[in-house]
Short mmCIF file of C-alpha atoms in Angstrom, two decimals:
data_model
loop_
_atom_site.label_atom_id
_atom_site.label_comp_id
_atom_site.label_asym_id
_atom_site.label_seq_id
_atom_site.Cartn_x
_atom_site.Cartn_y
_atom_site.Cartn_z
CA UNK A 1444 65.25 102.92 171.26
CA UNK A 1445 61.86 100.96 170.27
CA UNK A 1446 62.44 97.62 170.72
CA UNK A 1447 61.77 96.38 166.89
CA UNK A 1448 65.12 98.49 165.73
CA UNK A 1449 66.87 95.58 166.87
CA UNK A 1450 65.95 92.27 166.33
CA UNK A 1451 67.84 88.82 167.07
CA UNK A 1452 67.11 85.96 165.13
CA UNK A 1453 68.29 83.13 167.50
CA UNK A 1454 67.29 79.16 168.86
CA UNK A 1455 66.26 78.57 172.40
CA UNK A 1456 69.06 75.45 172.18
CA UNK A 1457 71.26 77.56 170.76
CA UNK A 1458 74.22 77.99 172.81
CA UNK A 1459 75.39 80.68 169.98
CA UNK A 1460 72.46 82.42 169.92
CA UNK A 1461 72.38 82.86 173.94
CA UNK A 1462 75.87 84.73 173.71
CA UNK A 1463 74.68 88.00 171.94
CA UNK A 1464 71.52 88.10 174.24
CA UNK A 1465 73.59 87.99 176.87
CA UNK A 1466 75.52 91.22 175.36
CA UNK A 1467 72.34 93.10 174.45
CA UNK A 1468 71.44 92.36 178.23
CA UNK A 1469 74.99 93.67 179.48
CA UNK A 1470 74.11 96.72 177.43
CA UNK A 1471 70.56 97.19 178.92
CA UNK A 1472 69.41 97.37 174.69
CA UNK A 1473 65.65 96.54 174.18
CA UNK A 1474 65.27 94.07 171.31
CA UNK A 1475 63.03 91.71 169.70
CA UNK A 1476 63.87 88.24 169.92
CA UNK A 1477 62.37 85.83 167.00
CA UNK A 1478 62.98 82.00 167.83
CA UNK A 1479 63.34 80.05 164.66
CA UNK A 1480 62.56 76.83 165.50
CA UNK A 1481 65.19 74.99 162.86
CA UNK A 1482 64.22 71.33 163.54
CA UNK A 1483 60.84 72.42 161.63
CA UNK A 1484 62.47 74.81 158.90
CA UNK A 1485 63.97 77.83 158.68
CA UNK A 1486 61.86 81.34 157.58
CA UNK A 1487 62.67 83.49 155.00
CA UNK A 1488 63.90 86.38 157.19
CA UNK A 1489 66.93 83.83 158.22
CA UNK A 1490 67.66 82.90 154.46
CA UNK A 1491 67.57 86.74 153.53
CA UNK A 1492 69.57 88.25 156.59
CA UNK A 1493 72.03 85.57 156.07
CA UNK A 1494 72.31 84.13 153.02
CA UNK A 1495 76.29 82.58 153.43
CA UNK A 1496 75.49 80.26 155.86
CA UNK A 1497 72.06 80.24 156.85
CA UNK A 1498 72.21 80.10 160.39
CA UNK A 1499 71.29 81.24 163.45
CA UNK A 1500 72.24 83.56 165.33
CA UNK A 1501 71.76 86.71 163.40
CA UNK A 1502 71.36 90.62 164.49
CA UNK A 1503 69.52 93.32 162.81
CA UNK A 1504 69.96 96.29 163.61
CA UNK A 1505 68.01 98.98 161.77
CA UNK A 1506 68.45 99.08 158.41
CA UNK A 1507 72.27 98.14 158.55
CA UNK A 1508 73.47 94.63 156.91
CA UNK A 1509 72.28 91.95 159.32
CA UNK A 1510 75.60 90.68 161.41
CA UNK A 1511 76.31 87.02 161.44
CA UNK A 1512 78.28 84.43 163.75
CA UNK A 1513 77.70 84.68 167.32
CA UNK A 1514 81.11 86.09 168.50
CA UNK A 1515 81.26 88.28 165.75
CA UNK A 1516 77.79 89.59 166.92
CA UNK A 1517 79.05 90.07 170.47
CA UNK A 1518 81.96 92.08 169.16
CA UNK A 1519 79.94 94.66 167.60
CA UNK A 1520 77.28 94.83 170.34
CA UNK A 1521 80.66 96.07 172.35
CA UNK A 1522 81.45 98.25 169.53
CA UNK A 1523 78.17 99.76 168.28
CA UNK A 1524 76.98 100.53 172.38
CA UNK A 1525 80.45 101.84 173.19
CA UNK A 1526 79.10 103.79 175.98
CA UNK A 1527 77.51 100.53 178.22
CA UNK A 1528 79.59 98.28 180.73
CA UNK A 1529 82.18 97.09 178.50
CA UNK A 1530 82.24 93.62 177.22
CA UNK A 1531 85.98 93.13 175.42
CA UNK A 1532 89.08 94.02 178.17
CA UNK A 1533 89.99 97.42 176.95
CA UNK A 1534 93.99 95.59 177.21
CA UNK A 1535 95.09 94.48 173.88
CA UNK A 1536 97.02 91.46 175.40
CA UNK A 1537 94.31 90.62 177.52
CA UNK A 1538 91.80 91.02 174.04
CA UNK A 1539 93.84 89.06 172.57
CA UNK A 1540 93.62 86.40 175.52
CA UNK A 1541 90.19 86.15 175.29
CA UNK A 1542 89.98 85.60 171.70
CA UNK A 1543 92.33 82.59 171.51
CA UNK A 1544 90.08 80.88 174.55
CA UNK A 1545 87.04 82.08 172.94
CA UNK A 1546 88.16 80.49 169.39
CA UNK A 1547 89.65 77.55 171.40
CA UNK A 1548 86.63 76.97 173.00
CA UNK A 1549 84.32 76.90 169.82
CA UNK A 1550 87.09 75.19 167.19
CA UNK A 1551 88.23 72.59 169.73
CA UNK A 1552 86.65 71.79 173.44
CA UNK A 1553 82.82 72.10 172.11
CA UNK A 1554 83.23 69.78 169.12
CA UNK A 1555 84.93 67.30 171.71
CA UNK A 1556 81.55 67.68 174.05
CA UNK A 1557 79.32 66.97 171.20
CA UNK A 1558 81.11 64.09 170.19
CA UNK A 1559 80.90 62.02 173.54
CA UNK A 1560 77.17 62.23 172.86
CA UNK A 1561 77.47 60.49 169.45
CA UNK A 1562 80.76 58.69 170.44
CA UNK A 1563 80.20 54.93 168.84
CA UNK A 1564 81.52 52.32 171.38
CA UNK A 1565 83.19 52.95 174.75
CA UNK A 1566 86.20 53.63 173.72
CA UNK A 1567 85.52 56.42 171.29
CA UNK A 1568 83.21 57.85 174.55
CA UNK A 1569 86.61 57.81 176.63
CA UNK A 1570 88.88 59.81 174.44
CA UNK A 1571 86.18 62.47 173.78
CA UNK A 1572 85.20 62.46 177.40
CA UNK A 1573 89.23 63.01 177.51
CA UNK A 1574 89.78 65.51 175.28
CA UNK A 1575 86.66 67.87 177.31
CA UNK A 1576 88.45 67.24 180.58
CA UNK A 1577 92.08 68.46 179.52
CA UNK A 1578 90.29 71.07 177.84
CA UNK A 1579 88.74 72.09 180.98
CA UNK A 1580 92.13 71.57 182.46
CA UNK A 1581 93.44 74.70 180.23
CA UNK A 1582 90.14 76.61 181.12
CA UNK A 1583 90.78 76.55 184.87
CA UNK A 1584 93.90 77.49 184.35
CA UNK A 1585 92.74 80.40 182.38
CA UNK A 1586 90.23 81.42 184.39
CA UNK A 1587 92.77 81.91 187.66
CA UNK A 1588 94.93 84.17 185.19
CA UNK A 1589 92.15 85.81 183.35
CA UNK A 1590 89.99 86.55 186.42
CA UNK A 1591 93.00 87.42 188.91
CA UNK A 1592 90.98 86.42 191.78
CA UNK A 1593 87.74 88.28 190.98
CA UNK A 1594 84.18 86.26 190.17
CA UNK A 1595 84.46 85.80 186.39
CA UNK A 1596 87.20 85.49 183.56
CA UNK A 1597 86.10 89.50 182.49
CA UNK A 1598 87.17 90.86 186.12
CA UNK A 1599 84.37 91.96 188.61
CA UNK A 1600 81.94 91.85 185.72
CA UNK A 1601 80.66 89.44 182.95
CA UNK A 1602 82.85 90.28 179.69
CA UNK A 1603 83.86 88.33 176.54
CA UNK A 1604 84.89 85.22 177.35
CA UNK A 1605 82.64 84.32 180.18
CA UNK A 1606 79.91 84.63 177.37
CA UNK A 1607 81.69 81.99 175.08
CA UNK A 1608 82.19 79.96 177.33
CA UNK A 1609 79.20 80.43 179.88
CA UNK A 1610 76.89 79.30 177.19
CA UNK A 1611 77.93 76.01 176.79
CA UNK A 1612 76.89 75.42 180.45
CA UNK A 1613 73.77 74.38 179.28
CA UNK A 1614 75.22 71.58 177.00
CA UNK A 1615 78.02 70.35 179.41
CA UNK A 1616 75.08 70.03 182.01
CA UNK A 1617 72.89 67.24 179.84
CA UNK A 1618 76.40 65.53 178.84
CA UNK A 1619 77.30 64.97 182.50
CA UNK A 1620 73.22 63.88 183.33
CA UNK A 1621 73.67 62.13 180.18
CA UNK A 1622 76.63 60.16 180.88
CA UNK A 1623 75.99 60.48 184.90
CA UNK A 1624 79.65 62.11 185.78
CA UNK A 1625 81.13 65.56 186.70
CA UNK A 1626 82.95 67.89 184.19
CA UNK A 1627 83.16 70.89 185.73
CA UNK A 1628 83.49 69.94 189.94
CA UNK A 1629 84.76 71.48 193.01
CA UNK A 1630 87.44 68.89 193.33
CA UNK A 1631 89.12 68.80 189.65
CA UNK A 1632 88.27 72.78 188.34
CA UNK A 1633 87.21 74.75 191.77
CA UNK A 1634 87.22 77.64 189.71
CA UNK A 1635 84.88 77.24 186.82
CA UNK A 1636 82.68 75.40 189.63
CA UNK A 1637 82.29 78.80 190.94
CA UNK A 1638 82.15 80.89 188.29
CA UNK A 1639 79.46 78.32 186.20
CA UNK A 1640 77.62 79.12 189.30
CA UNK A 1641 78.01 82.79 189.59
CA UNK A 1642 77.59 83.10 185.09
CA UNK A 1643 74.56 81.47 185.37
CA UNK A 1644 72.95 82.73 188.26
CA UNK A 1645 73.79 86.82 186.58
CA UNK A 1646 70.80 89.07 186.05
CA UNK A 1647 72.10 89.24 182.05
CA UNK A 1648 72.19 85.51 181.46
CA UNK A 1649 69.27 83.65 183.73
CA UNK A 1650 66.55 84.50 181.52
CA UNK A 1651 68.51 83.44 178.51
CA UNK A 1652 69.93 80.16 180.03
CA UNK A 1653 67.78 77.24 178.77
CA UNK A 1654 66.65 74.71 181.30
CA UNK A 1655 68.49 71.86 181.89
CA UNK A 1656 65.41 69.11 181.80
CA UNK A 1657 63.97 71.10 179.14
CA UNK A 1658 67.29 70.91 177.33
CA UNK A 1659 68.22 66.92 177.84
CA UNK A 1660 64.72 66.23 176.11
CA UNK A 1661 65.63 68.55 173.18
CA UNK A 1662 69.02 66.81 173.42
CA UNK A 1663 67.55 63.09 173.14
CA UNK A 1664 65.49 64.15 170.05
CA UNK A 1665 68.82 65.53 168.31
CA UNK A 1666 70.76 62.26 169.19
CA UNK A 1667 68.88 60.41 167.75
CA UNK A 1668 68.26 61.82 165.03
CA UNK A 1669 71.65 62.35 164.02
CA UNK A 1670 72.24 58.17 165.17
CA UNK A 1671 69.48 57.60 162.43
CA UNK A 1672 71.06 59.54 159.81
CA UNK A 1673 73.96 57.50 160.30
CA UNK A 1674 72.78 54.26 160.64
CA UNK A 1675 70.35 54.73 157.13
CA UNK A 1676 74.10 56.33 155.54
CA UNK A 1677 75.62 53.38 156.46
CA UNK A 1678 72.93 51.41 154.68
CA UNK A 1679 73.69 52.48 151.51
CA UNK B 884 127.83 116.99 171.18
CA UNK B 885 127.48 118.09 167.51
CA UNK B 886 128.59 113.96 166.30
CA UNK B 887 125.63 112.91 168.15
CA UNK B 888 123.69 115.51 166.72
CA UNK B 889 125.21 114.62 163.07
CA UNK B 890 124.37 110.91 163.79
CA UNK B 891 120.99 111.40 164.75
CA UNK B 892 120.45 113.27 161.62
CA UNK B 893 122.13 111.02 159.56
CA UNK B 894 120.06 107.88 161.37
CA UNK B 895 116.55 110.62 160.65
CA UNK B 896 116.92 110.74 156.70
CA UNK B 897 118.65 107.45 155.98
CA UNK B 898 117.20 104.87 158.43
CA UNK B 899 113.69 103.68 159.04
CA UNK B 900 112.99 104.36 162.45
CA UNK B 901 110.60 101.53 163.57
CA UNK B 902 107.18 102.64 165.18
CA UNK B 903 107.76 100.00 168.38
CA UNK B 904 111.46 101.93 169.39
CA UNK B 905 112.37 99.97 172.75
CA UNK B 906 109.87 97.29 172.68
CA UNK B 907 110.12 93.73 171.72
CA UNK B 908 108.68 92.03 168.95
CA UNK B 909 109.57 88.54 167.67
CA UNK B 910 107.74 86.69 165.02
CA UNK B 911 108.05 82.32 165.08
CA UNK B 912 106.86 81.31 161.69
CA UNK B 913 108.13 79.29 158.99
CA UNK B 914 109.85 80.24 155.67
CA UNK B 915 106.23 79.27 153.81
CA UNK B 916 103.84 79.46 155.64
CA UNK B 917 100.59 81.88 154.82
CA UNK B 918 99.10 82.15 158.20
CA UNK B 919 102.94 83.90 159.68
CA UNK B 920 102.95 86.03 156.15
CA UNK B 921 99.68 87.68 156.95
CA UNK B 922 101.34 88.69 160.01
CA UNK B 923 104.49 89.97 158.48
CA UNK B 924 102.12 91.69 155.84
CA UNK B 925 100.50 93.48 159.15
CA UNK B 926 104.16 94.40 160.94
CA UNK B 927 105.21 95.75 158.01
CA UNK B 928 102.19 98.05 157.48
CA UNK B 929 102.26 99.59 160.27
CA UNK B 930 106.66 99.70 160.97
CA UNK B 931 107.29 97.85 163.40
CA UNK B 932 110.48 96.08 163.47
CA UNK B 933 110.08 92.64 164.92
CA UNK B 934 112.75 89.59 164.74
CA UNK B 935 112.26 86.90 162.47
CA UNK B 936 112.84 82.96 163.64
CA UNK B 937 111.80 80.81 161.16
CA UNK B 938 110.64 76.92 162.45
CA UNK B 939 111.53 73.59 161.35
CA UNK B 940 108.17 71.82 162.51
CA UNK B 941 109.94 68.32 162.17
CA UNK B 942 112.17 69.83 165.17
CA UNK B 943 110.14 72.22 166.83
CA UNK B 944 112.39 74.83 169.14
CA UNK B 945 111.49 74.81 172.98
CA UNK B 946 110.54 78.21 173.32
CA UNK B 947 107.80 77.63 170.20
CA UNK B 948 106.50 75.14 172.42
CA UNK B 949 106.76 77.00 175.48
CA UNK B 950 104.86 80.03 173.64
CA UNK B 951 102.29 77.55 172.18
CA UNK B 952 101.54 74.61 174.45
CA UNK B 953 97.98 74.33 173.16
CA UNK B 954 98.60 74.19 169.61
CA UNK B 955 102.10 73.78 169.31
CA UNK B 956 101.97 75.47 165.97
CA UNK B 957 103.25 78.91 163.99
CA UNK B 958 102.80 81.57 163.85
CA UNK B 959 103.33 82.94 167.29
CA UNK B 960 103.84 86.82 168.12
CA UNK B 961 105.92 87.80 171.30
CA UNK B 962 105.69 91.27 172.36
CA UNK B 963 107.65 92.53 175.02
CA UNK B 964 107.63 88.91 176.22
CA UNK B 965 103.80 87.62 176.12
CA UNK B 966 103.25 85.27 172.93
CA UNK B 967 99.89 85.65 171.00
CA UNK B 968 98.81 82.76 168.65
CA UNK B 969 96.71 82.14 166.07
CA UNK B 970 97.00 84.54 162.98
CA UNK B 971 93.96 86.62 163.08
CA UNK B 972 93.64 86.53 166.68
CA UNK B 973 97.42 88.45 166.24
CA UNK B 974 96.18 90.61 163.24
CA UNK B 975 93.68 91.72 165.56
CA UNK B 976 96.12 92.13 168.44
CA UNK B 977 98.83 93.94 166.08
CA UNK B 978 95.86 96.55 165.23
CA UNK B 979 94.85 97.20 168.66
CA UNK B 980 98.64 97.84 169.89
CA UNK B 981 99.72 99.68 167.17
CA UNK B 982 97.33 102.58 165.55
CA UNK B 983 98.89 103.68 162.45
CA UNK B 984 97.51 102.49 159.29
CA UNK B 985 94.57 100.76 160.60
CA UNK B 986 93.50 97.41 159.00
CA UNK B 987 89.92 97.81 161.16
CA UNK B 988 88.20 100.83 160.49
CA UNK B 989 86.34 102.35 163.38
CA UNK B 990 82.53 101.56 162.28
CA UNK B 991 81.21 98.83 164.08
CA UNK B 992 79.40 97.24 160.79
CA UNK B 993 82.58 97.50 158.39
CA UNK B 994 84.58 96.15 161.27
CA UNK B 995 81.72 93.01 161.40
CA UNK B 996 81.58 92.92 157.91
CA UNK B 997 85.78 92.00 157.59
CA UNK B 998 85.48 89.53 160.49
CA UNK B 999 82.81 88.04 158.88
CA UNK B 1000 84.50 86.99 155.97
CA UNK B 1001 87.91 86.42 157.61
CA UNK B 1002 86.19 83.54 159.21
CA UNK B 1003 84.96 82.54 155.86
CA UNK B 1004 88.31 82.04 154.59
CA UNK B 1005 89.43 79.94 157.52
CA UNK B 1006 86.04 77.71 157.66
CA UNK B 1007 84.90 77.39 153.98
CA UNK B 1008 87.54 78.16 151.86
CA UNK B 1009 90.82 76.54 153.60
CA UNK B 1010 89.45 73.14 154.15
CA UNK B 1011 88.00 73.00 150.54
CA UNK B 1012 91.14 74.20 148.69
CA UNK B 1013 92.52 71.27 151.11
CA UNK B 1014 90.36 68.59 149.40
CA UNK B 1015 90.81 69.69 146.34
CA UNK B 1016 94.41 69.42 146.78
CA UNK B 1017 94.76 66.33 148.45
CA UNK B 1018 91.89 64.39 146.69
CA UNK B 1019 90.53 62.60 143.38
CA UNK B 1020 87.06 61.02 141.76
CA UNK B 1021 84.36 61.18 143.40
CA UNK B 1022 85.64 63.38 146.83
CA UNK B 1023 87.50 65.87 144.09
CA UNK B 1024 84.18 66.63 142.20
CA UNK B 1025 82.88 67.09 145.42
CA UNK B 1026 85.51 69.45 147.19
CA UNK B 1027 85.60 71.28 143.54
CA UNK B 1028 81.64 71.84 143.79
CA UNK B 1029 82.03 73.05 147.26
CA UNK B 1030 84.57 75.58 146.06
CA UNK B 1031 82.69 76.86 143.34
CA UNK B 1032 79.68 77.63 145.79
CA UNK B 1033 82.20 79.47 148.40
CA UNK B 1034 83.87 81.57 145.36
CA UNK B 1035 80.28 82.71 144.11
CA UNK B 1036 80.33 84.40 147.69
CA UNK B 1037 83.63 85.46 147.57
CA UNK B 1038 83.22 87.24 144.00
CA UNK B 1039 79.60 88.65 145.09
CA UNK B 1040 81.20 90.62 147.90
CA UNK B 1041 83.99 92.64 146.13
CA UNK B 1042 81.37 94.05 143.71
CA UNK B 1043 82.27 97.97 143.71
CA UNK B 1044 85.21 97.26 145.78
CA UNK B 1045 88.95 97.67 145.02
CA UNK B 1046 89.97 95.72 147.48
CA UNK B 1047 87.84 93.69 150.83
CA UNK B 1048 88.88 96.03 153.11
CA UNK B 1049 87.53 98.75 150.38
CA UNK B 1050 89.16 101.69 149.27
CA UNK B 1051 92.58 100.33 151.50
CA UNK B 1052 93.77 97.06 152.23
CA UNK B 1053 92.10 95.50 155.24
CA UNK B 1054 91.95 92.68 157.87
CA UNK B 1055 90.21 90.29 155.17
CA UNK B 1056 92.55 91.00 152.55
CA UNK B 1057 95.25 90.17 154.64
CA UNK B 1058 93.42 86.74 155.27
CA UNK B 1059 92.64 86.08 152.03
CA UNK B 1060 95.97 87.22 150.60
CA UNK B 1061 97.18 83.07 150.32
CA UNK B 1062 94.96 83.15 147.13
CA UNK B 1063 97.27 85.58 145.35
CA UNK B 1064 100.32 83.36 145.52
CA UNK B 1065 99.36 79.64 146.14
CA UNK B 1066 96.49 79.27 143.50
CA UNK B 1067 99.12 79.59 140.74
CA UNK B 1068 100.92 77.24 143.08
CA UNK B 1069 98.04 74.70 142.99
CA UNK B 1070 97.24 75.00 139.63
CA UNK B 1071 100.65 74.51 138.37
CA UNK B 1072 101.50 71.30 140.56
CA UNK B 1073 97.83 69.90 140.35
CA UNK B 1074 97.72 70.69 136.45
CA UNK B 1075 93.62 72.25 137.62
CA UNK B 1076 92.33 75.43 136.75
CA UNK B 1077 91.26 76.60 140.05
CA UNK B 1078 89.93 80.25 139.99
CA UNK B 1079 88.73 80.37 136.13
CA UNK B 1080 87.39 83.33 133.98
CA UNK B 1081 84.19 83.24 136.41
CA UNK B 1082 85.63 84.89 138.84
CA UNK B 1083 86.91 87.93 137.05
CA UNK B 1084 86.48 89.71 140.45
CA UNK B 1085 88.58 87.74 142.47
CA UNK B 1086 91.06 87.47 139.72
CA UNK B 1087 91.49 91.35 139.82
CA UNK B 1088 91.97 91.32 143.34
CA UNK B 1089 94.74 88.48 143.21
CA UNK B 1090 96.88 91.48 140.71
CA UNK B 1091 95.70 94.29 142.63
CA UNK B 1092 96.61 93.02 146.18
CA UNK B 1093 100.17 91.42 144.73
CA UNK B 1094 101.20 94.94 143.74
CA UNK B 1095 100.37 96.71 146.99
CA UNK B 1096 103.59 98.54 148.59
CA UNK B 1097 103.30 96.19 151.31
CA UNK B 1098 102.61 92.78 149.76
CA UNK B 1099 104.96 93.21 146.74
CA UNK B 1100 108.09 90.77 146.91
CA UNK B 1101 107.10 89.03 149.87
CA UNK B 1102 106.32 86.07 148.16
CA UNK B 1103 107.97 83.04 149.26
CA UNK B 1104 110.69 82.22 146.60
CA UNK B 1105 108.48 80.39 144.25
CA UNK B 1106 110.85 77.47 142.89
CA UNK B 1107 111.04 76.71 146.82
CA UNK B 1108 107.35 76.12 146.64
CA UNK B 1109 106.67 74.36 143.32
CA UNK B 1110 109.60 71.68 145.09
CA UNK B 1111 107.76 71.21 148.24
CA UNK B 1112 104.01 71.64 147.13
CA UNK B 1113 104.89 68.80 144.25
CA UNK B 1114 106.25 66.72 147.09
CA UNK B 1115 102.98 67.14 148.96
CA UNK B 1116 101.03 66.66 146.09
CA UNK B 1117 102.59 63.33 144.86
CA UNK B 1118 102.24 62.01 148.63
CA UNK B 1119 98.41 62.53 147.96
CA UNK B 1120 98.23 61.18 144.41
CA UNK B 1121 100.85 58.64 144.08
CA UNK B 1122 101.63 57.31 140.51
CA UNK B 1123 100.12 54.13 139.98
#
């Protein structure tokens, strides 16, 4: 296939783009990759290929309608490449397992990680820094009954869930240098210490995995931005 | 012999036989809620007979909260004794176990394209219709402005379309099917006009998707939800 039929639109910060690059990867499918670098605007191609919401990431594929949200993207990766390693669990309960973490993940746990980095005051830093750890409390758990043992919540190989939640590593890794503690740790989650390990060291996601210094500068920049937007908000 | 042949007969042409014979399925929803009625909609499309236990959330059963520790919330499937939560991620489940009358088609891009705007429902338009609902001034123009801007969306993708799922009911009609009953709900407690003549699309739909085989007279009983949607609406806007 010649690598401009499919191209993702996607942000090297992204955590949401990373996830269908990972997929394409799992599926060995050449693409192009077009980094839109938001904090400076976004191009035309983004507004036209996804004119709901405007954001990255986005897949196009041929001439077919441009798919949008990143787990959305993953799924039809899965779908449309039916005959690569398989992403989903082919087991509707387990499916359906990995959907509710997946959702869980992205709805819940991820908001709570952003917001320790714009917590105001101590104590609104300890409740979010709460809320991550019980949620990571509920991921352990799920990752001894999703992975049964084996190196990652898809089995033997990297499937759905690992992808949703693998790349947040990125993030979680500049919160903890950030706030200079341990989320994920071989004392408290032995598990997802392993696995972060063994997701980001894989062959489909260490090229796509931003890094971590490279990250925490990007990270400072955002911060403070988004501190400024409040503080002038609160001015008026 | 030939009684249990005559009974099995008899059971053949007067019964429905449910597609899910010797498995089981219970529902935990409550007697309004749209999030366990999508799900009903979905049993019921494809057979399945499945037991109905209806919450009090003031007094939430054990086994709810034994089903759903993280959320704690309806609806929650149990089949064969493993729970599933959260409504689409059970419409999707309910399509995968059972294969008759699909609410997914099999093309990758139509199956995207319904996912898509499922999760436009639950992101854009639930929280709006929310605001609108529970707020005034300045924060109702607002929400109201926000809603107009989601429903221009909403309208632009059922051009040439019966229904969202197409030429059959699919997985976002089924999450978009609240709009049929509680606007008219809404509008009648909140005295606004909430999906107006602009949206002749949508408005279609609404009919169309009330008077589907499945849908049809599953309504909540609608005096029960004028009573408790006024309540909820008067605890939001109290007389002054």
């Amino acid at each position: 296939m010649a690598t401009s039929e499919v191209k993702l639109l996607g942000s090297w910060p992204s955590p949401y783009a990373m996830r269908p690059r990972i997929a394409l990867n799992i599926k060995s499918v050449d693409y192009e990759y077009i980094d839109e670098k938001l904090w400076e605007g976004k191009s035309q191609l983004l507004f036209q290929s996804n004119p709901v919401y405007k954001k990255i990431p986005v897949l196009i594929h041929g001439h077919l309608k441009p798919i949008c949200e990143s787990l959305i993207i993953v799924q039809y990766i899965d779908e449309a490449w039916s005959s690569g390693p398989s992403i989903l669990p082919s087991d509707p309960y387990e499916r359906a397992v990995a959907r509710f973490w997946a959702a869980y993940l992205d709805d819940k746990w991820f908001p709570a990680v952003k917001s320790i980095g714009v917590a105001k005051g101590e104590e609104e830093k300890k409740a979010a820094i709460a809320q991550v750890e019980q949620g990571l409390g509920l991921m352990e758990e799920a990752f001894g009954q999703c992975s049964k043992g084996k190196a990652f919540f898809g089995g033997d190989e990297i499937g759905y869930l690992d992808i949703a939640f693998g790349s947040f590593l990125g993030w979680l890794r500049v919160t903890e240098r950030f706030n200079e503690m341990k989320l994920i740790d071989e004392a408290n989650t032995p598990g997802l210490a392993h696995w972060a390990d063994s997701f980001c060291s894989h062959a489909a996601v260490k090229d796509v995995m931003p890094d971590t210094d490279k990250l925490a500068e990007f990270g400072k920049m955002v911060i403070a931005k988004i501190k400024a937007a409040g503080a002038a908000a609160q001015r008026h | 012999m030939k009684q249990m042949e005559y009974l099995f007969l008899f059971l053949e042409q007067n019964c429905v036989i449910a597609n899910n014979m010797g498995e089981e399925v219970k529902l935990y929803k409550t007697w309004s809620t749209p999030f366990g009625l999508r799900v009903v909609w979905a049993l019921k499309l494809k057979g399945i007979d499945y037991e109905s236990i209806d919450e009090d959330l003031s007094n939430k059963s054990d086994l709810l909260l034994h089903y759903n520790p993280v959320y704690k919330k309806v609806p929650v499937l149990v089949h064969n004794g493993n729970p599933i939560s959260e409504s689409t991620v059970i419409l999707e489940y309910i399509d995968d176990t059972w294969k008759q009358n699909p609410i997914l088609s099999q093309d990758p891009v139509e199956r995207a394209r319904q996912r898509f705007w499922a999760k436009f429902n639950e992101e854009k338009l639930l929280p709006t219709i929310w605001a609108i609902f529970t707020t005034e001034g300045k924060d109702l123009e607002e929400a109201m402005a926000a809603w107009v801007e989601n429903l221009k969306f909403v309208e632009e993708e059922l051009k040439g379309k019966k229904l969202f799922g197409g030429e059959k009911m699919g997985l976002a009609d089924l999450v978009f099917g609240w709009l049929a009953n509680l606007i008219g709900i809404f509008e009648e407690v909140s005295g606004l006009k909430i999906v107006d003549e602009r949206y002749p699309l949508l408005l279609t739909w609404m009919q169309v998707f009330s008077e589907l085989p499945v849908i049809k007279e599953t309504w909540p009983p609608h005096d029960k939800m004028i009573t408790k949607y006024r309540a909820l609406y008067e605890k939001y806007h109290p007389a002054k």
